[in-house]
């Protein structure tokens, strides 16, 4: 046990006793005897913000993470002075601040502790850089578990881990690599069925220790800046996460093609190679929506240029690809080649848009083009310029999406693989060094890219993918998990990382399917693709120097199986799109780890193989070679085996068969799943009939189905349709009720209903309480299908 005195010895300082406190409408401000100021602001009934100023003076209040339109406002606030504490009570919970040392505790209204400071806030002065290392430690409860922190390649449950956030290009990273491409300083704690969240909005290098150094202590600290964090109370993790996502923002809906299957490699060139690949997809009837151009499409790796030998007429090529149903996505890196004959470089130089070292010289570093300067994306004027650079690429040539890479920022052949600390940044007028701007550099680049692609692709929707990001960056871009490796362990990592990103507010994520470095066996490739079709972003990518990674490369068996699974993704697009809508509207993660799905069931707290896709699919990847199945955990409730409709009762672990052509997929009983016919790409076909798969349940279950025109912004003016289905199953009756909102006119008139698991023989059907002839519905008793008008409001099947 470390005592305060010992820590003070190590140079740590603490707030002393309370001198005074006061409060206005939403903020309670405390002053300590040694001049520390603590401001506690009530943002919502379940969210407080804490800021500490060691010398009584706060920094400018500025955040890249917080969405300027985030919902705030609360119903109730009471501030009372007690003998030993100041007590703040909202509608949802209580916060107590100790007068003796300003330590803080959070309690449910019943008095049950949620989380209490251990040492609480303390700091250490930084002689080298000025300012402080700001630190917080909190007591952890027995059985407490932790989740979150973005893309960390480690166990889903973070208990026992110590991790730091400093965006780093980690080629072929491994399990437990501490620093990766993204910084999401947000985690959730769960104990005694009480969930809460902490968002430490500090862009310096941050550190998190979850009972690693000391068994009952969780701490987080930063190498500079302010102790500035948000506390969010659940008790449901789902409420914690939606509150965090409200605070840091939600993206707009992507164009539906961005949810299709994408093929990528470093690199496809010249044009004939690109065409060869895309033609092969069509020839083999393997659905695909996008083809990617990696750095070799450029002239000497100069961003916004084309190598004319490889791509003599990019506009024609992009157009032809589009006619064949392929969107083109092109890579853009931050490094701008030092070359006075290169207009982007010249403009950047003339306008002083590049980052400079502390004493004035430009920040010079080597990346793919050779020696480069780097735009300061934290300067709004630079972002505006950068977004304008997309005019030709997007507006004229017709590229539909942009891929931002190397924006940690990565620099080759230097210690630390990034900019030195002294590099200066504008930070939107709050000038600072790279120590503070590093973790937001990639986010601000992606933001500028988003603005540009959106402007020149309008009225269509933009698609952006970035490697580096910071909390809140989900407003602008999707992401992938970077340079993974073609190993079984990386398949496991991909599963955990995407679930983790989903509970860190960044749902639009995927891994390089098959692995970026090295080459997968056909079996590994197949198993990875089976997982990948359930990830919000689904792309095969490889570094290319170890062999090919197109689905036909591994022989006919792999091709057949892969096609079957990609076809399944295309059939499930309306379901995935609905899950995306729930993410965009409500901040609900697209994948739900089991602990998020059912936190009351402690069996879920250490589970991470299985997850919920959308709301009603339970999926479990096969992560080992040569197996014919596996044991998996079924959350409570009943689940239909997707392949054969057998019903499984959850709350236990069970064996599931899964030879290579299969994988464990289950559907929640009562679910109504919207399905498209297989298409080779989004909008290939006019949907003439929509399928709904209805899974019988004794009891009730709600399902949703969101639709719009798949691209464009009409959905924001009511051009969408949201159908809510309510299923009620009885021993000899199934009732399906439908409510529809929105004015989008679907392209089809009918639903084809397929019933699963109905325990009685269907004898009669009623629509809006009138009996309809079974023949008129083309009822097929063997397949359990019937065709109904899409706008029914109530349907009864009676046995
Ligand atoms: O230093 O553009 O993560 O997806 O193919 C390598 C080439 C740079 C790293 C990315 C990878 C991309 C590759 N890039």
Short mmCIF file of N, CA, C and O in Angstrom, two decimals, residues 617-674:
data_model
loop_
_atom_site.label_atom_id
_atom_site.label_comp_id
_atom_site.label_asym_id
_atom_site.label_seq_id
_atom_site.Cartn_x
_atom_site.Cartn_y
_atom_site.Cartn_z
N UNK A 617 -28.79 -10.85 -34.16
CA UNK A 617 -27.96 -11.98 -34.61
C UNK A 617 -26.87 -12.24 -33.59
O UNK A 617 -26.17 -11.32 -33.18
N UNK A 618 -26.72 -13.51 -33.24
CA UNK A 618 -25.62 -13.92 -32.37
C UNK A 618 -24.62 -14.65 -33.25
O UNK A 618 -24.98 -15.60 -33.95
N UNK A 619 -23.38 -14.17 -33.22
CA UNK A 619 -22.36 -14.68 -34.14
C UNK A 619 -21.15 -15.11 -33.34
O UNK A 619 -20.81 -14.47 -32.34
N UNK A 620 -20.49 -16.16 -33.78
CA UNK A 620 -19.26 -16.57 -33.10
C UNK A 620 -18.27 -17.10 -34.14
O UNK A 620 -18.53 -18.12 -34.78
N UNK A 621 -17.17 -16.40 -34.35
CA UNK A 621 -16.23 -16.85 -35.38
C UNK A 621 -15.48 -18.11 -34.96
O UNK A 621 -15.32 -18.38 -33.77
N UNK A 622 -15.04 -18.84 -35.95
CA UNK A 622 -14.12 -19.96 -35.70
C UNK A 622 -12.72 -19.39 -35.80
O UNK A 622 -12.36 -18.78 -36.80
N UNK A 623 -11.92 -19.60 -34.78
CA UNK A 623 -10.63 -18.92 -34.70
C UNK A 623 -9.45 -19.87 -34.61
O UNK A 623 -8.36 -19.49 -34.18
N UNK A 624 -9.71 -21.11 -35.03
CA UNK A 624 -8.66 -22.12 -34.97
C UNK A 624 -8.67 -22.94 -36.26
O UNK A 624 -9.74 -23.15 -36.83
N UNK A 625 -7.51 -23.46 -36.64
CA UNK A 625 -7.48 -24.31 -37.83
C UNK A 625 -8.00 -25.71 -37.52
O UNK A 625 -8.02 -26.14 -36.36
N UNK A 626 -8.41 -26.38 -38.58
CA UNK A 626 -8.78 -27.81 -38.50
C UNK A 626 -9.86 -28.14 -37.49
O UNK A 626 -9.76 -29.15 -36.82
N UNK A 627 -10.83 -27.28 -37.32
CA UNK A 627 -11.88 -27.67 -36.39
C UNK A 627 -13.21 -27.80 -37.13
O UNK A 627 -13.44 -27.18 -38.15
N UNK A 628 -14.05 -28.63 -36.58
CA UNK A 628 -15.36 -28.90 -37.17
C UNK A 628 -16.47 -28.20 -36.39
O UNK A 628 -17.64 -28.44 -36.63
N UNK A 629 -16.07 -27.38 -35.44
CA UNK A 629 -17.06 -26.71 -34.62
C UNK A 629 -16.37 -26.16 -33.39
O UNK A 629 -15.14 -26.14 -33.33
N UNK A 630 -17.15 -25.70 -32.43
CA UNK A 630 -16.55 -25.16 -31.22
C UNK A 630 -17.60 -25.06 -30.12
O UNK A 630 -18.80 -25.16 -30.38
N UNK A 631 -17.14 -24.82 -28.92
CA UNK A 631 -18.06 -24.47 -27.85
C UNK A 631 -18.24 -22.97 -27.87
O UNK A 631 -17.30 -22.23 -28.16
N UNK A 632 -19.43 -22.53 -27.59
CA UNK A 632 -19.66 -21.09 -27.50
C UNK A 632 -20.70 -20.82 -26.43
O UNK A 632 -21.47 -21.72 -26.06
N UNK A 633 -20.73 -19.58 -25.97
CA UNK A 633 -21.69 -19.21 -24.94
C UNK A 633 -22.92 -18.59 -25.59
O UNK A 633 -22.80 -17.71 -26.46
N UNK A 634 -24.07 -19.04 -25.16
CA UNK A 634 -25.33 -18.44 -25.61
C UNK A 634 -25.86 -17.55 -24.51
O UNK A 634 -26.11 -18.03 -23.40
N UNK A 635 -26.05 -16.27 -24.79
CA UNK A 635 -26.66 -15.40 -23.79
C UNK A 635 -28.07 -15.89 -23.47
O UNK A 635 -28.64 -16.67 -24.23
N UNK A 636 -28.60 -15.40 -22.37
CA UNK A 636 -29.92 -15.83 -21.94
C UNK A 636 -30.95 -15.56 -23.04
O UNK A 636 -30.77 -14.67 -23.86
N UNK A 637 -32.00 -16.30 -23.05
CA UNK A 637 -33.01 -16.19 -24.10
C UNK A 637 -32.90 -17.38 -25.03
O UNK A 637 -32.11 -18.29 -24.78
N UNK A 638 -33.69 -17.35 -26.08
CA UNK A 638 -33.67 -18.49 -27.02
C UNK A 638 -33.21 -18.03 -28.39
O UNK A 638 -33.55 -16.93 -28.84
N UNK A 639 -32.45 -18.88 -29.02
CA UNK A 639 -31.79 -18.54 -30.28
C UNK A 639 -32.02 -19.63 -31.31
O UNK A 639 -31.86 -20.80 -31.01
N UNK A 640 -32.38 -19.21 -32.52
CA UNK A 640 -32.53 -20.16 -33.63
C UNK A 640 -31.20 -20.33 -34.35
O UNK A 640 -30.55 -19.33 -34.68
N UNK A 641 -30.82 -21.55 -34.60
CA UNK A 641 -29.67 -21.79 -35.45
C UNK A 641 -30.02 -21.31 -36.86
O UNK A 641 -31.00 -21.76 -37.46
N UNK A 642 -29.26 -20.37 -37.37
CA UNK A 642 -29.56 -19.76 -38.66
C UNK A 642 -29.62 -20.79 -39.79
O UNK A 642 -30.36 -20.63 -40.75
N UNK A 643 -28.83 -21.85 -39.67
CA UNK A 643 -28.70 -22.80 -40.79
C UNK A 643 -29.81 -23.84 -40.80
O UNK A 643 -30.16 -24.37 -41.84
N UNK A 644 -30.34 -24.18 -39.62
CA UNK A 644 -31.32 -25.27 -39.62
C UNK A 644 -32.51 -25.01 -38.71
O UNK A 644 -33.33 -25.91 -38.49
N UNK A 645 -32.61 -23.79 -38.16
CA UNK A 645 -33.77 -23.40 -37.34
C UNK A 645 -33.93 -24.16 -36.02
O UNK A 645 -34.96 -24.04 -35.37
N UNK A 646 -32.94 -24.95 -35.62
CA UNK A 646 -33.06 -25.57 -34.29
C UNK A 646 -33.03 -24.47 -33.24
O UNK A 646 -32.27 -23.51 -33.36
N UNK A 647 -33.82 -24.64 -32.22
CA UNK A 647 -33.91 -23.62 -31.19
C UNK A 647 -33.03 -24.01 -29.99
O UNK A 647 -33.07 -25.14 -29.52
N UNK A 648 -32.24 -23.05 -29.55
CA UNK A 648 -31.29 -23.30 -28.46
C UNK A 648 -31.66 -22.39 -27.29
O UNK A 648 -31.94 -21.22 -27.49
N UNK A 649 -31.66 -22.93 -26.09
CA UNK A 649 -31.93 -22.10 -24.92
C UNK A 649 -30.61 -21.64 -24.32
O UNK A 649 -29.73 -22.46 -24.03
N UNK A 650 -30.48 -20.33 -24.15
CA UNK A 650 -29.20 -19.75 -23.75
C UNK A 650 -28.98 -19.72 -22.25
O UNK A 650 -29.68 -20.37 -21.48
N UNK A 651 -27.94 -18.96 -21.85
CA UNK A 651 -27.52 -18.93 -20.47
C UNK A 651 -26.54 -20.05 -20.20
O UNK A 651 -26.29 -20.43 -19.06
N UNK A 652 -25.96 -20.61 -21.25
CA UNK A 652 -25.01 -21.71 -21.06
C UNK A 652 -24.12 -21.85 -22.29
O UNK A 652 -24.39 -21.30 -23.36
N UNK A 653 -23.08 -22.65 -22.10
CA UNK A 653 -22.13 -22.89 -23.17
C UNK A 653 -22.52 -24.19 -23.86
O UNK A 653 -22.96 -25.12 -23.21
N UNK A 654 -22.31 -24.23 -25.14
CA UNK A 654 -22.66 -25.45 -25.88
C UNK A 654 -21.78 -25.63 -27.09
O UNK A 654 -21.20 -24.68 -27.61
N UNK A 655 -21.70 -26.85 -27.55
CA UNK A 655 -20.96 -27.17 -28.78
C UNK A 655 -21.81 -26.80 -29.99
O UNK A 655 -23.01 -27.03 -30.01
N UNK A 656 -21.18 -26.22 -30.99
CA UNK A 656 -21.87 -25.94 -32.24
C UNK A 656 -21.04 -26.49 -33.39
O UNK A 656 -19.83 -26.24 -33.46
N UNK A 657 -21.66 -27.21 -34.28
CA UNK A 657 -20.94 -27.71 -35.46
C UNK A 657 -20.65 -26.54 -36.39
O UNK A 657 -21.51 -25.69 -36.61
N UNK A 658 -19.46 -26.54 -36.95
CA UNK A 658 -19.13 -25.49 -37.92
C UNK A 658 -17.99 -25.96 -38.81
O UNK A 658 -16.86 -25.48 -38.70
N UNK A 659 -18.27 -26.88 -39.70
CA UNK A 659 -17.25 -27.22 -40.70
C UNK A 659 -16.95 -25.98 -41.55
O UNK A 659 -17.68 -24.99 -41.46
N UNK A 660 -15.90 -26.04 -42.33
CA UNK A 660 -15.43 -24.83 -43.02
C UNK A 660 -16.51 -24.07 -43.77
O UNK A 660 -16.49 -22.85 -43.83
N UNK A 661 -17.48 -24.76 -44.32
CA UNK A 661 -18.50 -24.04 -45.10
C UNK A 661 -19.58 -23.40 -44.22
O UNK A 661 -20.53 -22.84 -44.70
N UNK A 662 -19.38 -23.47 -42.91
CA UNK A 662 -20.40 -22.94 -42.00
C UNK A 662 -19.71 -22.11 -40.90
O UNK A 662 -18.49 -22.09 -40.80
N UNK A 663 -20.49 -21.45 -40.11
CA UNK A 663 -19.98 -20.83 -38.89
C UNK A 663 -21.14 -20.65 -37.95
O UNK A 663 -22.30 -20.63 -38.40
N UNK A 664 -20.91 -20.51 -36.66
CA UNK A 664 -22.05 -20.39 -35.74
C UNK A 664 -22.77 -19.04 -35.90
O UNK A 664 -22.20 -17.99 -35.61
N UNK A 665 -23.99 -19.10 -36.40
CA UNK A 665 -24.83 -17.90 -36.54
C UNK A 665 -26.21 -18.26 -35.98
O UNK A 665 -26.77 -19.30 -36.35
N UNK A 666 -26.72 -17.41 -35.13
CA UNK A 666 -28.00 -17.66 -34.49
C UNK A 666 -28.86 -16.39 -34.54
O UNK A 666 -28.32 -15.30 -34.59
N UNK A 667 -30.17 -16.59 -34.54
CA UNK A 667 -31.09 -15.46 -34.59
C UNK A 667 -31.96 -15.50 -33.35
O UNK A 667 -32.46 -16.56 -32.95
N UNK A 668 -32.13 -14.34 -32.76
CA UNK A 668 -32.93 -14.24 -31.54
C UNK A 668 -34.38 -14.60 -31.82
O UNK A 668 -34.94 -14.15 -32.84
N UNK A 669 -34.99 -15.36 -30.97
CA UNK A 669 -36.39 -15.72 -31.23
C UNK A 669 -37.26 -14.46 -31.20
O UNK A 669 -36.99 -13.53 -30.44
N UNK A 670 -38.23 -14.45 -32.07
CA UNK A 670 -39.12 -13.29 -32.18
C UNK A 670 -38.65 -12.25 -33.19
O UNK A 670 -39.39 -11.34 -33.54
N UNK A 671 -37.42 -12.42 -33.68
CA UNK A 671 -36.86 -11.42 -34.59
C UNK A 671 -37.56 -11.44 -35.95
O UNK A 671 -38.00 -12.49 -36.42
N UNK A 672 -37.62 -10.26 -36.55
CA UNK A 672 -38.09 -10.15 -37.94
C UNK A 672 -36.95 -9.51 -38.72
O UNK A 672 -36.57 -8.37 -38.47
N UNK A 673 -36.37 -10.28 -39.62
CA UNK A 673 -35.14 -9.86 -40.29
C UNK A 673 -35.42 -9.48 -41.75
O UNK A 673 -35.86 -10.33 -42.53
N UNK A 674 -35.16 -8.21 -42.11
CA UNK A 674 -35.36 -7.80 -43.50
C UNK A 674 -34.20 -8.28 -44.37
O UNK A 674 -33.04 -8.21 -43.95
#
